[in-house]
PDB file of C-alpha atoms in Angstrom:
ATOM      1  CA  MET A 373     -11.938  -2.206  34.253  1.00 52.00           C
ATOM      2  CA  ARG A 374     -11.326   1.211  32.733  1.00 69.00           C
ATOM      3  CA  LEU A 375      -7.847   0.243  31.631  1.00 65.00           C
ATOM      4  CA  THR A 376      -9.151  -2.752  29.684  1.00 75.00           C
ATOM      5  CA  ASP A 377     -11.766  -0.557  27.992  1.00 74.00           C
ATOM      6  CA  LYS A 378      -9.055   1.868  26.946  1.00 73.00           C
ATOM      7  CA  LEU A 379      -6.904  -1.007  25.735  1.00 73.00           C
ATOM      8  CA  ARG A 380      -9.780  -2.429  23.688  1.00 74.00           C
ATOM      9  CA  PHE A 381     -10.440   0.986  22.181  1.00 71.00           C
ATOM     10  CA  ALA A 382      -6.756   1.430  21.338  1.00 71.00           C
ATOM     11  CA  CYS A 383      -6.609  -2.038  19.733  1.00 68.00           C
ATOM     12  CA  ALA A 384      -9.739  -1.336  17.690  1.00 66.00           C
ATOM     13  CA  LEU A 385      -8.304   1.991  16.579  1.00 68.00           C
ATOM     14  CA  LEU A 386      -5.007   0.348  15.619  1.00 63.00           C
ATOM     15  CA  ALA A 387      -6.811  -2.376  13.661  1.00 60.00           C
ATOM     16  CA  ALA A 388      -8.846   0.238  11.783  1.00 56.00           C
ATOM     17  CA  ALA A 389      -5.702   2.210  10.971  1.00 54.00           C
ATOM     18  CA  LEU A 390      -3.862  -0.872   9.713  1.00 52.00           C
ATOM     19  CA  ALA A 391      -6.838  -1.923   7.606  1.00 50.00           C
ATOM     20  CA  GLY A 392      -6.643   1.426   5.845  1.00 49.00           C
ATOM     21  CA  CYS A 393      -2.976   0.825   4.962  1.00 54.00           C
ATOM     22  CA  ALA A 394      -3.582  -2.020   2.550  1.00 58.00           C
ATOM     23  CA  SER A 395      -0.760  -2.291   0.064  1.00 83.00           C
ATOM     24  CA  VAL A 396      -2.706  -4.167  -2.629  1.00 91.00           C
ATOM     25  CA  THR A 397      -5.874  -2.966  -4.338  1.00 94.00           C
ATOM     26  CA  THR A 398      -7.950  -5.788  -5.818  1.00 95.00           C
ATOM     27  CA  ARG A 399     -10.887  -5.539  -8.203  1.00 96.00           C
ATOM     28  CA  VAL A 400     -13.038  -8.553  -9.044  1.00 95.00           C
ATOM     29  CA  THR A 401     -15.400  -8.831 -12.009  1.00 95.00           C
ATOM     30  CA  VAL A 402     -17.706 -11.842 -11.743  1.00 95.00           C
ATOM     31  CA  LEU A 403     -18.500 -13.144 -15.223  1.00 94.00           C
ATOM     32  CA  ASP A 404     -21.835 -14.823 -14.387  1.00 92.00           C
ATOM     33  CA  PRO A 405     -23.414 -13.539 -11.147  1.00 91.00           C
ATOM     34  CA  ALA A 406     -26.138 -16.212 -11.354  1.00 92.00           C
ATOM     35  CA  GLN A 407     -23.603 -18.982 -10.675  1.00 90.00           C
ATOM     36  CA  GLN A 408     -22.360 -18.993  -7.110  1.00 91.00           C
ATOM     37  CA  TYR A 409     -20.058 -21.559  -5.540  1.00 93.00           C
ATOM     38  CA  ALA A 410     -19.111 -22.395  -1.984  1.00 94.00           C
ATOM     39  CA  PRO A 411     -15.724 -21.001  -0.867  1.00 94.00           C
ATOM     40  CA  THR A 412     -12.800 -23.364  -1.406  1.00 94.00           C
ATOM     41  CA  GLN A 413      -9.842 -24.134   0.837  1.00 93.00           C
ATOM     42  CA  ASN A 414      -7.101 -24.506  -1.770  1.00 94.00           C
ATOM     43  CA  VAL A 415      -6.606 -22.476  -4.927  1.00 95.00           C
ATOM     44  CA  ALA A 416      -3.795 -23.435  -7.293  1.00 95.00           C
ATOM     45  CA  VAL A 417      -1.881 -20.685  -9.078  1.00 95.00           C
ATOM     46  CA  LEU A 418      -1.298 -21.587 -12.733  1.00 95.00           C
ATOM     47  CA  LEU A 419       0.695 -19.765 -15.385  1.00 94.00           C
ATOM     48  CA  GLU A 420      -1.427 -21.005 -18.319  1.00 94.00           C
ATOM     49  CA  LEU A 421      -4.894 -22.448 -18.824  1.00 94.00           C
ATOM     50  CA  PRO A 422      -5.122 -26.154 -17.922  1.00 94.00           C
ATOM     51  CA  PRO A 423      -6.120 -28.861 -20.442  1.00 94.00           C
ATOM     52  CA  GLN A 424      -8.952 -30.105 -18.164  1.00 93.00           C
ATOM     53  CA  PRO A 425     -12.468 -28.846 -18.872  1.00 95.00           C
ATOM     54  CA  HIS A 426     -13.205 -25.775 -16.786  1.00 95.00           C
ATOM     55  CA  SER A 427     -15.377 -22.690 -16.641  1.00 94.00           C
ATOM     56  CA  LYS A 428     -14.211 -19.151 -16.007  1.00 95.00           C
ATOM     57  CA  ILE A 429     -15.736 -17.585 -12.884  1.00 95.00           C
ATOM     58  CA  ALA A 430     -14.225 -14.116 -12.593  1.00 96.00           C
ATOM     59  CA  LEU A 431     -11.561 -11.718 -13.749  1.00 97.00           C
ATOM     60  CA  ILE A 432      -9.286 -10.515 -10.931  1.00 97.00           C
ATOM     61  CA  GLU A 433      -7.012  -7.486 -11.128  1.00 97.00           C
ATOM     62  CA  ALA A 434      -4.611  -6.806  -8.247  1.00 97.00           C
ATOM     63  CA  GLN A 435      -2.515  -3.633  -8.195  1.00 96.00           C
ATOM     64  CA  GLY A 436       0.345  -3.170  -5.747  1.00 95.00           C
ATOM     65  CA  THR A 437       2.263  -0.167  -4.517  1.00 92.00           C
ATOM     66  CA  VAL A 438       5.708   1.179  -5.377  1.00 90.00           C
ATOM     67  CA  GLY A 439       8.284  -1.491  -4.660  1.00 86.00           C
ATOM     68  CA  GLY A 440       5.680  -4.221  -4.044  1.00 90.00           C
ATOM     69  CA  SER A 441       6.304  -7.810  -5.055  1.00 91.00           C
ATOM     70  CA  GLU A 442       4.434 -10.186  -7.331  1.00 93.00           C
ATOM     71  CA  ALA A 443       4.007 -12.629  -4.449  1.00 94.00           C
ATOM     72  CA  GLU A 444       1.727 -10.310  -2.485  1.00 95.00           C
ATOM     73  CA  LEU A 445      -0.351  -9.716  -5.618  1.00 96.00           C
ATOM     74  CA  PHE A 446      -0.796 -13.471  -6.121  1.00 96.00           C
ATOM     75  CA  GLU A 447      -1.720 -13.984  -2.447  1.00 96.00           C
ATOM     76  CA  GLU A 448      -4.354 -11.251  -2.524  1.00 96.00           C
ATOM     77  CA  ALA A 449      -5.793 -12.617  -5.787  1.00 96.00           C
ATOM     78  CA  ARG A 450      -5.792 -16.121  -4.298  1.00 96.00           C
ATOM     79  CA  LYS A 451      -7.845 -14.929  -1.300  1.00 96.00           C
ATOM     80  CA  LYS A 452     -10.427 -13.374  -3.626  1.00 96.00           C
ATOM     81  CA  ALA A 453     -10.548 -16.563  -5.734  1.00 96.00           C
ATOM     82  CA  GLN A 454     -11.065 -18.697  -2.592  1.00 96.00           C
ATOM     83  CA  ALA A 455     -14.030 -16.540  -1.585  1.00 95.00           C
ATOM     84  CA  LEU A 456     -15.535 -17.007  -5.061  1.00 95.00           C
ATOM     85  CA  GLY A 457     -15.184 -20.808  -4.898  1.00 95.00           C
ATOM     86  CA  ALA A 458     -12.530 -21.144  -7.601  1.00 96.00           C
ATOM     87  CA  ASP A 459     -10.289 -24.184  -7.951  1.00 95.00           C
ATOM     88  CA  ALA A 460      -7.434 -22.361  -9.694  1.00 96.00           C
ATOM     89  CA  LEU A 461      -6.150 -18.913 -10.518  1.00 96.00           C
ATOM     90  CA  VAL A 462      -4.622 -18.473 -13.972  1.00 97.00           C
ATOM     91  CA  ARG A 463      -2.219 -15.596 -14.586  1.00 97.00           C
ATOM     92  CA  LEU A 464      -3.085 -13.713 -17.755  1.00 96.00           C
ATOM     93  CA  GLU A 465      -0.515 -10.917 -17.599  1.00 96.00           C
ATOM     94  CA  MET A 466       1.720  -8.952 -15.252  1.00 96.00           C
ATOM     95  CA  ILE A 467       2.128  -5.258 -16.011  1.00 96.00           C
ATOM     96  CA  SER A 468       4.868  -3.092 -14.509  1.00 95.00           C
ATOM     97  CA  VAL A 469       4.618   0.716 -14.772  1.00 95.00           C
ATOM     98  CA  TYR A 470       7.330   3.106 -13.553  1.00 94.00           C
ATOM     99  CA  GLN A 471       6.159   5.961 -11.317  1.00 92.00           C
ATOM    100  CA  PRO A 472       8.674   8.840 -11.051  1.00 92.00           C
ATOM    101  CA  PRO A 473       9.528  10.488  -7.708  1.00 91.00           C
ATOM    102  CA  VAL A 474       7.097  13.217  -6.667  1.00 88.00           C
ATOM    103  CA  ARG A 475       7.603  16.326  -4.525  1.00 86.00           C
ATOM    104  CA  VAL A 476       4.725  16.748  -2.061  1.00 83.00           C
ATOM    105  CA  TYR A 477       3.778  19.459   0.421  1.00 81.00           C
ATOM    106  CA  ASP A 478       4.047  18.309   4.029  1.00 76.00           C
ATOM    107  CA  PRO A 479       4.141  21.071   6.666  1.00 69.00           C
ATOM    108  CA  TRP A 480       5.143  18.604   9.404  1.00 66.00           C
ATOM    109  CA  TYR A 481       8.094  17.140   7.494  1.00 60.00           C
ATOM    110  CA  GLY A 482      10.786  19.261   9.126  1.00 58.00           C
ATOM    111  CA  ASN A 483      10.846  20.270  12.761  1.00 55.00           C
ATOM    112  CA  PRO A 484       7.187  21.114  13.555  1.00 56.00           C
ATOM    113  CA  PHE A 485       8.286  23.563  16.271  1.00 56.00           C
ATOM    114  CA  TYR A 486      10.608  25.500  13.985  1.00 51.00           C
ATOM    115  CA  SER A 487       9.310  28.859  12.889  1.00 51.00           C
ATOM    116  CA  ARG A 488       9.470  28.936   9.105  1.00 50.00           C
ATOM    117  CA  TYR A 489       8.187  32.487   8.796  1.00 50.00           C
ATOM    118  CA  GLY A 490      10.188  34.370  11.417  1.00 49.00           C
ATOM    119  CA  TYR A 491      13.624  34.154  12.835  1.00 50.00           C
ATOM    120  CA  PRO A 492      15.221  30.762  13.036  1.00 52.00           C
ATOM    121  CA  TYR A 493      15.248  29.181  16.461  1.00 52.00           C
ATOM    122  CA  ARG A 494      18.251  30.113  18.594  1.00 54.00           C
ATOM    123  CA  PRO A 495      18.859  28.685  22.045  1.00 54.00           C
ATOM    124  CA  PHE A 496      18.873  31.120  24.966  1.00 53.00           C
ATOM    125  CA  GLY A 497      22.134  33.068  25.079  1.00 53.00           C
ATOM    126  CA  TYR A 498      23.164  31.954  21.597  1.00 54.00           C
ATOM    127  CA  ARG A 499      22.349  35.307  20.002  1.00 55.00           C
ATOM    128  CA  TYR A 500      25.218  37.015  21.789  1.00 55.00           C
ATOM    129  CA  HIS A 501      27.774  34.632  20.309  1.00 55.00           C
ATOM    130  CA  PRO A 502      29.902  36.378  17.625  1.00 55.00           C
ATOM    131  CA  PHE A 503      29.075  33.743  15.001  1.00 55.00           C
ATOM    132  CA  ALA A 504      25.499  33.208  16.105  1.00 53.00           C
ATOM    133  CA  TYR A 505      23.964  33.970  12.743  1.00 51.00           C
ATOM    134  CA  GLY A 506      26.802  32.965  10.447  1.00 52.00           C
ATOM    135  CA  PRO A 507      27.322  34.853   7.196  1.00 50.00           C
ATOM    136  CA  PHE A 508      23.573  35.502   6.842  1.00 49.00           C
ATOM    137  CA  PRO A 509      21.731  38.111   8.905  1.00 49.00           C
ATOM    138  CA  TYR A 510      18.947  35.667   9.825  1.00 48.00           C
ATOM    139  CA  GLY A 511      20.409  32.387   8.671  1.00 45.00           C
ATOM    140  CA  PRO A 512      19.094  30.112   5.927  1.00 47.00           C
ATOM    141  CA  LEU A 513      16.054  28.153   6.978  1.00 49.00           C
ATOM    142  CA  PRO A 514      17.202  24.528   7.127  1.00 51.00           C
ATOM    143  CA  TYR A 515      13.790  22.900   6.809  1.00 52.00           C
ATOM    144  CA  SER A 516      11.382  22.955   3.929  1.00 64.00           C
ATOM    145  CA  GLU A 517       7.699  22.044   3.840  1.00 71.00           C
ATOM    146  CA  TYR A 518       8.310  19.934   0.750  1.00 76.00           C
ATOM    147  CA  ARG A 519       9.691  16.417   0.622  1.00 77.00           C
ATOM    148  CA  TRP A 520      10.329  13.843  -2.078  1.00 80.00           C
ATOM    149  CA  VAL A 521       8.319  10.627  -2.227  1.00 83.00           C
ATOM    150  CA  ALA A 522      10.351   7.917  -3.904  1.00 85.00           C
ATOM    151  CA  GLY A 523       9.241   6.464  -7.195  1.00 89.00           C
ATOM    152  CA  GLY A 524       9.537   2.957  -8.540  1.00 92.00           C
ATOM    153  CA  ASP A 525       7.722   0.170 -10.333  1.00 94.00           C
ATOM    154  CA  VAL A 526       4.040  -0.520  -9.651  1.00 94.00           C
ATOM    155  CA  LYS A 527       2.985  -4.030 -10.634  1.00 96.00           C
ATOM    156  CA  THR A 528      -0.512  -5.059 -11.733  1.00 96.00           C
ATOM    157  CA  LEU A 529      -1.625  -8.693 -11.966  1.00 97.00           C
ATOM    158  CA  LYS A 530      -4.459  -9.669 -14.285  1.00 97.00           C
ATOM    159  CA  ALA A 531      -5.772 -13.180 -13.688  1.00 97.00           C
ATOM    160  CA  VAL A 532      -8.853 -15.319 -14.209  1.00 97.00           C
ATOM    161  CA  ALA A 533     -10.416 -17.564 -11.566  1.00 97.00           C
ATOM    162  CA  ILE A 534     -11.569 -20.939 -12.926  1.00 96.00           C
ATOM    163  CA  LYS A 535     -13.693 -23.811 -11.658  1.00 95.00           C
ATOM    164  CA  TYR A 536     -12.996 -27.318 -12.937  1.00 94.00           C
ATOM    165  CA  ALA A 537     -15.941 -29.073 -14.580  1.00 91.00           C
ATOM    166  CA  ALA A 538     -17.402 -32.004 -12.626  1.00 84.00           C
ATOM    167  CA  THR A 539     -16.614 -35.377 -14.164  1.00 71.00           C
ATOM    168  CA  GLY A 540     -19.144 -38.164 -14.555  1.00 55.00           C
ATOM    169  CA  ASP A 541     -17.160 -40.735 -12.504  1.00 51.00           C
ATOM    170  CA  GLY A 542     -17.952 -39.004  -9.190  1.00 47.00           C
ATOM    171  CA  ALA A 543     -14.466 -37.565  -8.666  1.00 46.00           C
ATOM    172  CA  GLY A 544     -15.909 -34.076  -8.221  1.00 46.00           C
ATOM    173  CA  LYS A 545     -13.109 -32.205  -9.956  1.00 43.00           C
ATOM    174  CA  ALA A 546     -10.293 -33.052 -12.283  1.00 40.00           C
ATOM    175  CA  MET A 547      -6.824 -33.664 -10.923  1.00 41.00           C
ATOM    176  CA  GLN A 548      -4.564 -30.658 -11.046  1.00 40.00           C
TER     177      GLN A 548
END
């Protein structure tokens, strides 16, 4: 019984940690909050506005991370459009911005048990070896607290969610 409780706690903790590692940030701006639609099952992704009569529901902006793909941006925007009750998602523009590499401070990057402020670590008996310290009296410290985080392109998708206008013949929505 206690093992299952610990396992449930560990699974909940893992799920919370993975939820915090989302790779796509999505912002939705509903154009008319008074109009609300039931969620839809299928949302088509279009590259230009369709000729059928439609109304615009919301503006959706999805921003990825360094090295992310356009496909994950479209999937995240599609999920938001489904929740809004849209029939289609129309791509307005795709922006790509280059982020340069950045040097960040991370004290645990190197060996966390290596003393950075005193003598370098030497195994027992190593100090009596003639070349124990090399050409330096205390040796160069091999680890640094700084590391480089790689740069790359960050893509941003700007799209609009649309709802097809109901036709008078009882079809419900226009064919896509």
